[in-house]
Coordinates of C-alpha atoms in Angstrom, one line a residue:
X1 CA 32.2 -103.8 -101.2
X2 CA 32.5 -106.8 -99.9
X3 CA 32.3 -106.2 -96.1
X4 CA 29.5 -104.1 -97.0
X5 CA 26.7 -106.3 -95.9
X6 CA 27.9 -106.3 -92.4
X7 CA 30.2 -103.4 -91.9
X8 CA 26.5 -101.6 -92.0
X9 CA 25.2 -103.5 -89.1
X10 CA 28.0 -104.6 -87.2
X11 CA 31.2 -102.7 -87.4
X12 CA 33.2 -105.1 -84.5
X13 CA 36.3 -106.3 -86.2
X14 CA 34.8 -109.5 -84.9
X15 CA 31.7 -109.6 -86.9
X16 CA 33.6 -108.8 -90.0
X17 CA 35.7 -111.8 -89.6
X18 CA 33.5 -113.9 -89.0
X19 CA 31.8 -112.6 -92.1
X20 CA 35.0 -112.9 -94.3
X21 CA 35.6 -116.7 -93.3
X22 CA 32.1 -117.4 -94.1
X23 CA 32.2 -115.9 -97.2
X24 CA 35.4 -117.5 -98.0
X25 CA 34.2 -121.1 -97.4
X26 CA 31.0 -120.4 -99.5
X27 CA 33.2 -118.9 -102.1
X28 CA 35.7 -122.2 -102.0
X29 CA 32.7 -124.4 -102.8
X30 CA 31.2 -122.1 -105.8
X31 CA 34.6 -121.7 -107.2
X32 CA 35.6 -125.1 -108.0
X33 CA 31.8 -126.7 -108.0
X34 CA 31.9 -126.3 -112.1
X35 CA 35.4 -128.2 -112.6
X36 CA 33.2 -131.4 -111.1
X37 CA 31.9 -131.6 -114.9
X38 CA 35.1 -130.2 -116.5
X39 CA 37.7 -132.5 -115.2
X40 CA 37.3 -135.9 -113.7
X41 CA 35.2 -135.4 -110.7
X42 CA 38.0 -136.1 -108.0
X43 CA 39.8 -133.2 -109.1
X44 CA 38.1 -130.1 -107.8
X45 CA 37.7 -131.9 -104.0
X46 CA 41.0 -132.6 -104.0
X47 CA 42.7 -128.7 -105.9
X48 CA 39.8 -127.3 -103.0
X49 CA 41.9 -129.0 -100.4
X50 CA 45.2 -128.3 -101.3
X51 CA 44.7 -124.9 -101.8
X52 CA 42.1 -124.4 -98.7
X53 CA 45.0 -125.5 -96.5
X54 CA 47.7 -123.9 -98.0
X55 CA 48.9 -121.8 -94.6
X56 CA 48.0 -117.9 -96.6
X57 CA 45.0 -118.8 -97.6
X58 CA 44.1 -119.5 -94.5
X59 CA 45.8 -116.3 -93.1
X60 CA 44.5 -113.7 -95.3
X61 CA 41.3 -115.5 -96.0
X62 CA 39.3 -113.9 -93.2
X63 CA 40.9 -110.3 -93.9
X64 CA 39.4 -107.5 -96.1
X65 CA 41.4 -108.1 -98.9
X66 CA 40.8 -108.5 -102.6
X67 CA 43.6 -111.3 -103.7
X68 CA 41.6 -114.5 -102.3
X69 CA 38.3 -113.3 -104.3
X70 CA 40.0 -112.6 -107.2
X71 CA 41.5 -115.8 -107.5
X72 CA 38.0 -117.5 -106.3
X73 CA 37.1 -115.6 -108.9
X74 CA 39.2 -116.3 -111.5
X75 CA 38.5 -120.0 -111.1
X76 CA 34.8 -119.6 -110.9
X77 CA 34.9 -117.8 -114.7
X78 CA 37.1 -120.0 -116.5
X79 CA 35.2 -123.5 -115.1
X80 CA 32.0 -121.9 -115.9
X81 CA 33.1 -121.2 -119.1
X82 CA 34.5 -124.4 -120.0
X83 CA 30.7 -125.5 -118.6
X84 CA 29.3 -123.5 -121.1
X85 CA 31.0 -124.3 -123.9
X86 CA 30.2 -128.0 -123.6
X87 CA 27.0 -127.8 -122.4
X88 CA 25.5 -124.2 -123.6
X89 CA 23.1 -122.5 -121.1
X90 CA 22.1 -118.7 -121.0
X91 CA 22.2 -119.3 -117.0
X92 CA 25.8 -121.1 -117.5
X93 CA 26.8 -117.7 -119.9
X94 CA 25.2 -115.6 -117.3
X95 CA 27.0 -116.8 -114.0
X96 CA 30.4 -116.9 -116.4
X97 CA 30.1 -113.4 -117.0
X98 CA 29.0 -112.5 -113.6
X99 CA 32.1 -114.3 -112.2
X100 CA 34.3 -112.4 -114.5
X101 CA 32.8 -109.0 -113.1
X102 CA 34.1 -110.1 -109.6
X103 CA 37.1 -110.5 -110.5
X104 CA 37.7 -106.7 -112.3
X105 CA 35.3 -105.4 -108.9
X106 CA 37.4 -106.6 -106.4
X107 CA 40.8 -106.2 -108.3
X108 CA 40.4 -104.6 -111.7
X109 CA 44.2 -104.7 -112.9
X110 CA 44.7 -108.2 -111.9
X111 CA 41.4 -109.0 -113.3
X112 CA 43.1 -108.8 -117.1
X113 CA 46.7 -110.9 -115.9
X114 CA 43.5 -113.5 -114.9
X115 CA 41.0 -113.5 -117.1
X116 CA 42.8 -111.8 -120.7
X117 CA 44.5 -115.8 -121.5
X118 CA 40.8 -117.1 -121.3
X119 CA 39.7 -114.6 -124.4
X120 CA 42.5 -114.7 -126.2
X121 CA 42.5 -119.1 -126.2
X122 CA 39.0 -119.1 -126.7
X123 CA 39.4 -116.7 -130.0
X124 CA 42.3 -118.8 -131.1
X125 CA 41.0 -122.0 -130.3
X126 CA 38.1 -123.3 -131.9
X127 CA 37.0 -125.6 -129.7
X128 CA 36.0 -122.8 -127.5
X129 CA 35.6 -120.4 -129.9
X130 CA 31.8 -119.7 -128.8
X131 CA 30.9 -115.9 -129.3
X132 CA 28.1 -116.2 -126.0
X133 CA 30.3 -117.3 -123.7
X134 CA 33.4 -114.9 -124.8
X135 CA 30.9 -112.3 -125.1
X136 CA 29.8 -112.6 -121.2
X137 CA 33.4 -112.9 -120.0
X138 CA 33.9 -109.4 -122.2
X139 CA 31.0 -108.6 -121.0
X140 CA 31.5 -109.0 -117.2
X141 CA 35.0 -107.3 -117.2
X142 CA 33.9 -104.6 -118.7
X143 CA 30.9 -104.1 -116.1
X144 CA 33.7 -104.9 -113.3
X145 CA 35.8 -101.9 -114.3
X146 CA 33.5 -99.6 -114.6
X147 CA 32.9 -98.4 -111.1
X148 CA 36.9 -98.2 -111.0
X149 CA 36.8 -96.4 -114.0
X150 CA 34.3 -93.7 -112.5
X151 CA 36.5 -93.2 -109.5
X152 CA 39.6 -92.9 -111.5
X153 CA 37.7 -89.8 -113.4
X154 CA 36.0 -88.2 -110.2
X155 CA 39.1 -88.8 -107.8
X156 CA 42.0 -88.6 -109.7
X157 CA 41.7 -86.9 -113.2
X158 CA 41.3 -90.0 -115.5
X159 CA 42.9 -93.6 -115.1
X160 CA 46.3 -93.1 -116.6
X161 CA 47.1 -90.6 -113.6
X162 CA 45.4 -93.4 -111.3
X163 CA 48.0 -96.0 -112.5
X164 CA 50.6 -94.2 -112.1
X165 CA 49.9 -93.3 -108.5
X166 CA 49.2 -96.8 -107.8
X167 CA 52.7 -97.6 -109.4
X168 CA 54.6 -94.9 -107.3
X169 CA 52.3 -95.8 -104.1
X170 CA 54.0 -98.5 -102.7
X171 CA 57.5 -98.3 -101.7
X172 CA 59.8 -98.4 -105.0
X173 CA 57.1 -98.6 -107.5
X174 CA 57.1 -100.8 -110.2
X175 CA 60.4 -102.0 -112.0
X176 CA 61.9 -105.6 -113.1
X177 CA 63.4 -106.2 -109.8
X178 CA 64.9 -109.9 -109.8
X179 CA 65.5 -109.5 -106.1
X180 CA 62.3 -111.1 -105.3
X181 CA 63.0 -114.4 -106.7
X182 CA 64.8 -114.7 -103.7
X183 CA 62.6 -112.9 -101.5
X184 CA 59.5 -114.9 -101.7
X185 CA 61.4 -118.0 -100.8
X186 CA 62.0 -116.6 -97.1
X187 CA 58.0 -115.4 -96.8
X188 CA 57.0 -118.5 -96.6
X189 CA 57.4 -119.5 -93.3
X190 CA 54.9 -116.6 -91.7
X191 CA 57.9 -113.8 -91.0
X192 CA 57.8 -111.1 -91.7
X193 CA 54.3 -111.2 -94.4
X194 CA 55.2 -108.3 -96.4
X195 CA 58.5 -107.6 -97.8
X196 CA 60.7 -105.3 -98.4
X197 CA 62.8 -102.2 -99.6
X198 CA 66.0 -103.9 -99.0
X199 CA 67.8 -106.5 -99.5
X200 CA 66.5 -109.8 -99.5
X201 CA 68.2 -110.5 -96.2
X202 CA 65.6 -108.5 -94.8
X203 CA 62.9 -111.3 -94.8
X204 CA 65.0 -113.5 -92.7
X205 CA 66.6 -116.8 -93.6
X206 CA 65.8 -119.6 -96.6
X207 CA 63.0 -122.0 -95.1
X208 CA 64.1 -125.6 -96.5
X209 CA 61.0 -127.2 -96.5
X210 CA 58.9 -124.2 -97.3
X211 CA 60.9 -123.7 -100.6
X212 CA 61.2 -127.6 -101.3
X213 CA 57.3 -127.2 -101.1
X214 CA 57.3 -124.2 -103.3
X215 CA 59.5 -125.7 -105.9
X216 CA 57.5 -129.2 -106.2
X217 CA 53.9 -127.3 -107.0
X218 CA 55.1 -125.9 -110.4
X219 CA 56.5 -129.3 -111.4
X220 CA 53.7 -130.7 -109.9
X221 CA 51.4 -129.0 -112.0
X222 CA 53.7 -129.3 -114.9
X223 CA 53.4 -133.1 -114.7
X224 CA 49.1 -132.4 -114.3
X225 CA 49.2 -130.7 -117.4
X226 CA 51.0 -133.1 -119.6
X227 CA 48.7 -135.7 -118.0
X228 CA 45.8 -133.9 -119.0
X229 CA 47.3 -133.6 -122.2
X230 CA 47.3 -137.3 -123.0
X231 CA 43.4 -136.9 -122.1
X232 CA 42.5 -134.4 -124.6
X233 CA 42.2 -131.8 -121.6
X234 CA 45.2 -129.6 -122.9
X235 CA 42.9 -126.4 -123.5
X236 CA 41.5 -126.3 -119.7
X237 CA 44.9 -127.0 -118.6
X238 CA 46.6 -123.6 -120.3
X239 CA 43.1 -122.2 -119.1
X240 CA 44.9 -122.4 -115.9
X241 CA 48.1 -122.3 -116.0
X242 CA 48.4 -119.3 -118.4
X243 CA 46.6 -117.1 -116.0
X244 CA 48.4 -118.5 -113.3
X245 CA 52.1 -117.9 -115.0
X246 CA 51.3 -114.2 -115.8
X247 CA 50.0 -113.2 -112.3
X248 CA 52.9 -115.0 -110.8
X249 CA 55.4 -113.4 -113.2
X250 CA 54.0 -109.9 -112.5
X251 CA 54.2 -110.0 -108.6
X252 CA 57.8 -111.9 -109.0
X253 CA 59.4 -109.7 -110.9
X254 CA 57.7 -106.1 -111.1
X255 CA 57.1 -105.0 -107.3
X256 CA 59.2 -103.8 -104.9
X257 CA 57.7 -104.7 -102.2
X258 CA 56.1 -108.5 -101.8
X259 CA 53.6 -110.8 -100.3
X260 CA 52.0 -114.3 -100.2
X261 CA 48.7 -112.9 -100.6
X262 CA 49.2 -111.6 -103.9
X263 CA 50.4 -115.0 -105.6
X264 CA 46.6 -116.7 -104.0
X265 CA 44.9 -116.2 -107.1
X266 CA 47.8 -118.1 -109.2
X267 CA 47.5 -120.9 -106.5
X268 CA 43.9 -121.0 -106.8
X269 CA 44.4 -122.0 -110.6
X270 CA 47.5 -123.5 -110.6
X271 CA 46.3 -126.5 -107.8
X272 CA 44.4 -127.7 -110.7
X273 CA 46.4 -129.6 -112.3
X274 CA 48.0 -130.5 -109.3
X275 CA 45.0 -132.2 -108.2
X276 CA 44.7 -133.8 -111.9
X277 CA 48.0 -135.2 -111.9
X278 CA 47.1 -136.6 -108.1
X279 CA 44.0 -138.1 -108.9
X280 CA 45.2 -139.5 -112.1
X281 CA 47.9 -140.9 -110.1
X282 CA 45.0 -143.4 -108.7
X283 CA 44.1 -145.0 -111.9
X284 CA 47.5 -146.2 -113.0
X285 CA 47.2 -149.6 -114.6
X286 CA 49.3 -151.7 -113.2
X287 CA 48.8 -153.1 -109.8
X288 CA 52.1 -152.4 -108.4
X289 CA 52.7 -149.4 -110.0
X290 CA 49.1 -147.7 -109.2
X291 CA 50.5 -149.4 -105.7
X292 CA 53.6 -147.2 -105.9
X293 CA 51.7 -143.9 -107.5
X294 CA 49.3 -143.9 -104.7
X295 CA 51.6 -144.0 -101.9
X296 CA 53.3 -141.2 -103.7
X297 CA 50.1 -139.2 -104.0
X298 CA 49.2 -139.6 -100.0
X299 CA 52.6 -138.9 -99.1
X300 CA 52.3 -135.4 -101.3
X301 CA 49.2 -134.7 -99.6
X302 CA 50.3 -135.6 -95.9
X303 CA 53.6 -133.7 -96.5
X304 CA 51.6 -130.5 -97.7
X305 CA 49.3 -130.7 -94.8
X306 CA 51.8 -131.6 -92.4
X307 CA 53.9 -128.5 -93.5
X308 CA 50.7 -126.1 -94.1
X309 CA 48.3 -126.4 -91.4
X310 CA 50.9 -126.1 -88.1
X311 CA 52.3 -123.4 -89.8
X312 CA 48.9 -121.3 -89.9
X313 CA 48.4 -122.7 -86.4
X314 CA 51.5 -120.8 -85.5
X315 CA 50.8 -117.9 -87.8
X316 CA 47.4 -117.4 -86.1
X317 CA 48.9 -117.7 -82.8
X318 CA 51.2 -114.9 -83.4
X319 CA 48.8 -112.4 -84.1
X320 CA 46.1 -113.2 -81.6
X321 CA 47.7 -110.9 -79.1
X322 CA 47.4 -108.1 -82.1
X323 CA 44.4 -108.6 -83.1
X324 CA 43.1 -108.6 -80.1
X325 CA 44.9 -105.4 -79.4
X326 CA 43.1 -103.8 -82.8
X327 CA 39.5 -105.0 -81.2
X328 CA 40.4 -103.1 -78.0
X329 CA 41.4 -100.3 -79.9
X330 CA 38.3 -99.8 -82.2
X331 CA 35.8 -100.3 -79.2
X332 CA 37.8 -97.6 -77.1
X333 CA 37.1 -95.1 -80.2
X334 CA 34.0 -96.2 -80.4
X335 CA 33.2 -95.5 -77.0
X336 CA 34.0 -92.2 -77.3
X337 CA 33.4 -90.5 -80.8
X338 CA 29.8 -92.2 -80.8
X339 CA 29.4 -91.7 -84.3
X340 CA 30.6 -88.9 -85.3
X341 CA 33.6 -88.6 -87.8
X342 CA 36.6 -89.1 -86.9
X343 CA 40.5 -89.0 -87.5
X344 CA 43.5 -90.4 -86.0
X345 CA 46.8 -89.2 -86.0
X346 CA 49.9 -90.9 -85.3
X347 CA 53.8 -92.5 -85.7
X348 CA 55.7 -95.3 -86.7
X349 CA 53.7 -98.1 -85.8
X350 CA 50.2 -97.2 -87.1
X351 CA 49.9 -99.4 -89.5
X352 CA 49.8 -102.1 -87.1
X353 CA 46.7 -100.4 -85.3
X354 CA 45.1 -98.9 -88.4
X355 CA 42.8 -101.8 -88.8
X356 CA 41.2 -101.0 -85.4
X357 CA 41.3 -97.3 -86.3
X358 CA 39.0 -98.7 -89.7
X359 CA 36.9 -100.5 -87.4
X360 CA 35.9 -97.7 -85.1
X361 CA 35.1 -95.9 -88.5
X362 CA 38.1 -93.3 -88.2
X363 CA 40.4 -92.4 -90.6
X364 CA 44.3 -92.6 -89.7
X365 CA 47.2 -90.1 -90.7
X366 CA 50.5 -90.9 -89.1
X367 CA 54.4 -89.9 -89.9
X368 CA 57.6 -91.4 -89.3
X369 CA 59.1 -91.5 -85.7
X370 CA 61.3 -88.6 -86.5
X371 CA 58.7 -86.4 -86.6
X372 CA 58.2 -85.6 -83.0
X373 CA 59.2 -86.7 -79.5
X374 CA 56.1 -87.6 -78.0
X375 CA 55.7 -90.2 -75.6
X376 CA 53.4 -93.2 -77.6
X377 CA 49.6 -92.1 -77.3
X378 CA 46.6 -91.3 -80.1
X379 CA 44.3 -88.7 -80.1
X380 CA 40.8 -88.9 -81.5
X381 CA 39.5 -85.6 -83.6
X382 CA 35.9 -85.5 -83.8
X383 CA 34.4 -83.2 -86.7
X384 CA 31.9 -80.4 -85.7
X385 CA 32.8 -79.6 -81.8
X386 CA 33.5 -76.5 -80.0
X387 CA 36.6 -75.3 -80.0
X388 CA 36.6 -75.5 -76.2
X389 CA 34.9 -79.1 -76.1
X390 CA 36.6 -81.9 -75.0
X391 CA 37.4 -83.7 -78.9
X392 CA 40.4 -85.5 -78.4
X393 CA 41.6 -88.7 -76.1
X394 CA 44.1 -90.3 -75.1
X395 CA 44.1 -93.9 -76.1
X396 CA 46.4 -96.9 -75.5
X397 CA 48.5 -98.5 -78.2
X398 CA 48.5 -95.9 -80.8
X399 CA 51.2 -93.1 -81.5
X400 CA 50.8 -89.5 -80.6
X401 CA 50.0 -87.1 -83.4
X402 CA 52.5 -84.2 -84.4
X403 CA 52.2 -80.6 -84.9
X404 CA 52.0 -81.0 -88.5
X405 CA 49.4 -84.2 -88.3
X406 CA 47.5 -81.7 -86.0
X407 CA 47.5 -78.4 -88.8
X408 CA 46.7 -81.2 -91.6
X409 CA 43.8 -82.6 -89.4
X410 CA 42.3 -78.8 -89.6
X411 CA 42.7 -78.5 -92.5
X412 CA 40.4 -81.0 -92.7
X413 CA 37.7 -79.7 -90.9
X414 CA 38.8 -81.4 -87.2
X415 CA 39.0 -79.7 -84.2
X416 CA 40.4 -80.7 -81.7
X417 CA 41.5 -79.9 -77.7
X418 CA 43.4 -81.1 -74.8
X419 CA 41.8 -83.7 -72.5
X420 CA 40.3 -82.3 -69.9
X421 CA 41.1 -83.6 -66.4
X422 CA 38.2 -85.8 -65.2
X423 CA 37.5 -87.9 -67.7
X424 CA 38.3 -91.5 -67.5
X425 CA 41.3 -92.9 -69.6
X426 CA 40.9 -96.6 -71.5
X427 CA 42.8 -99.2 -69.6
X428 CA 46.5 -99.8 -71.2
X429 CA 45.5 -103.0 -73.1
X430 CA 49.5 -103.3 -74.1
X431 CA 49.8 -105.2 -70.3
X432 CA 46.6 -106.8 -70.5
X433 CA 46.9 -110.8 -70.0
X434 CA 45.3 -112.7 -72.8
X435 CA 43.3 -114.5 -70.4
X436 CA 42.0 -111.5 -68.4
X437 CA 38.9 -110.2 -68.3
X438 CA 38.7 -106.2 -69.7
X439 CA 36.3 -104.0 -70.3
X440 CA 36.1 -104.1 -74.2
X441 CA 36.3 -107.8 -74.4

């Protein structure tokens, strides 16, 4: 939905990049504008920051992914809310509700671990007991979960039977597994970014600083909140941290298989008070000790930047040669199926391709290595050819398709044949210099 507006236009993985960073900036801003009002006006700049340069936001930010909206989201609905329950305005109620639809569009199941604290305080609460404002976020969910709802009827016989595929999807399904405690610990340095079936060995060894880092944000915040408490802000604080605590919870302890992306909207909330305990850090009484609090409060901020943004550098860095790799990919399929529908079949290390495979408008099937024997290629399978037309292509990078990938592409509706001799194969872009010039570049 979201890459929509340009995947129509411009299918380069290039453009839709671009696209996603743009939107994610714009998104940034609109998020945390309504906390200027809420809290004291240095805190949204300041939670905007820390979470803007946090290393996986800045990773997944530009990728087609739902996390980072749901958590720009997330914040979005509950400072417009607190906006309109201080200073009532249909256009206020209007843009809380609509803010709460994004969230249950882009990640309906999430969307409740979000936005559910936010009803259930503002019903038990009655300082923000307003019926208007509950009744848009209501309101907005509702609308959000509907198109998910549709699908869940048309595609898979009702949602229940959609849940429960979702829960067996991923590898291990769902179940307490306290083995992630330790896992997420070891993601934070960049390797590997999704993890894993195994043991937590698997993600590598304990970053120091990454988990010193990890550990001071929830005291961090804790401190914030109690702050805030002193203020009379205690309801915008568990606003925050609620929704942040369940969402974290969830992905700590229920998946088996983990990454930093889907803990983004719990940092989106939970730099909050962060930033309040920060900025409140500034207006300490005492000379000396507003001396002492400051230098504290700079030091936090260097430290996190220090640690965050080379990090992301190196991240970025990494994956340039991949990326790059996926762009070569999508315009050599491009090239060639012009159009027309298209699947790919392959082994092992599709998944690392299948985002150029997207991006040339193909679909991707693969199996495990054992399956066959081939040497590494990918064939293209164009829908509606003659059975003696040239249909499939060698191209570089991707794994060769199997007997069985073959049978379950007919069944399908592909065809496809052997190249013919004479037609030009794509360059091997896997020995391709960065700094060479290529055809697809």
């Amino acid at each position: 939905m979201l890459a929509a507006p340009v995947a129509i236009f411009a299918p380069g993985l290039t453009v839709v990049r671009l696209w996603f960073s743009t939107l994610s900036s714009v998104g940034l801003v609109a998020a945390y504008w309504p906390w200027l009002r809420v809290l004291h006006p240095g805190v949204a700049p300041v939670a905007a920051l820390l979470f803007s340069t946090t290393w996986f936001t800045l990773y997944f930010g530009p990728g087609v992914m739902p996390n980072l909206y749901l958590g720009l989201a997330a914040v979005a609905a509950v400072g417009m809310f607190l906006r309109a329950v201080d200073s009532p305005r249909w256009w206020r109620s209007t843009l809380c509700g609509a803010a709460a639809a994004l969230a249950a569009l882009v990640r309906p199941t999430d969307s409740v671990l979000a936005l559910a604290p936010l009803l259930v305080c503002g019903l038990a609460v009655p300082r923000l007991r307003r019926a208007r404002e509950l009744a848009a976020v209501a309101a907005g969910l509702i609308i959000g979960w509907v198109p998910w709802l549709v699908e869940a009827y048309v595609r898979f016989g009702g949602p229940l039977t959609r849940l429960r595929n979702a829960e067996t999807a991923g590898p291990g399904g769902l179940s307490l597994d306290l083995k992630n405690l330790l896992v997420y610990p070891r993601l934070l340095d960049g390797r590997p970014t999704y993890c894993c079936t195994g043991p937590p060995s698997e993600a590598g060894p304990i970053p120091w600083m990454f988990t010193a880092w990890l550990t001071a944000i929830p005291v961090l915040a804790l401190l914030g909140v109690l702050v805030a408490a002193r203020r009379g802000q205690l309801p915008e604080m568990v606003l925050v941290g609620l929704p942040a605590v369940l969402s974290t919870g969830f992905y700590l302890l229920l998946p088996s298989f983990t990454s930093l992306r889907f803990l983004l909207p719990a940092f989106a909330l939970i730099f909050l008070p962060v930033a309040a305990l920060l900025v409140a850090s500034l207006a300490v009484g005492r000379w000396w000790a507003r001396g002492i609090s400051v230098a504290l409060a700079v030091a936090l901020l260097l430290g996190h930047l220090t640690l965050m943004l080379p990090n992301a550098r190196g991240e970025f860095a990494v994956d340039a040669p991949g990326r790059k790799r996926q762009i070569l990919v999508a315009a050599a399929l491009r090239s060639h199926i012009q159009g027309r529908p298209c699947l790919v079949v392959g082994i092992g290390a599709g998944n690392r391709l299948l985002p150029g495979v997207s991006g040339a408008g193909c679909s991707a099937v693969q199996t495990s290595p054992q399956a066959g024997r081939r040497r590494p290629e990918a064939r293209a399978c164009c829908r509606g050819r003659p059975a003696g037309s040239t249909c499939r292509r060698q191209l570089p990078g991707v794994l060769a398709g199997t007997a069985d990938q073959r049978a379950a592409a007919a069944s399908r509706g592909l065809r496809s044949t052997r190249v013919r001799t004479g037609i030009r194969r794509q360059p091997d872009v896997r020995n391709v210099p960065a700094g060479e010039p290529g055809p697809y570049r």
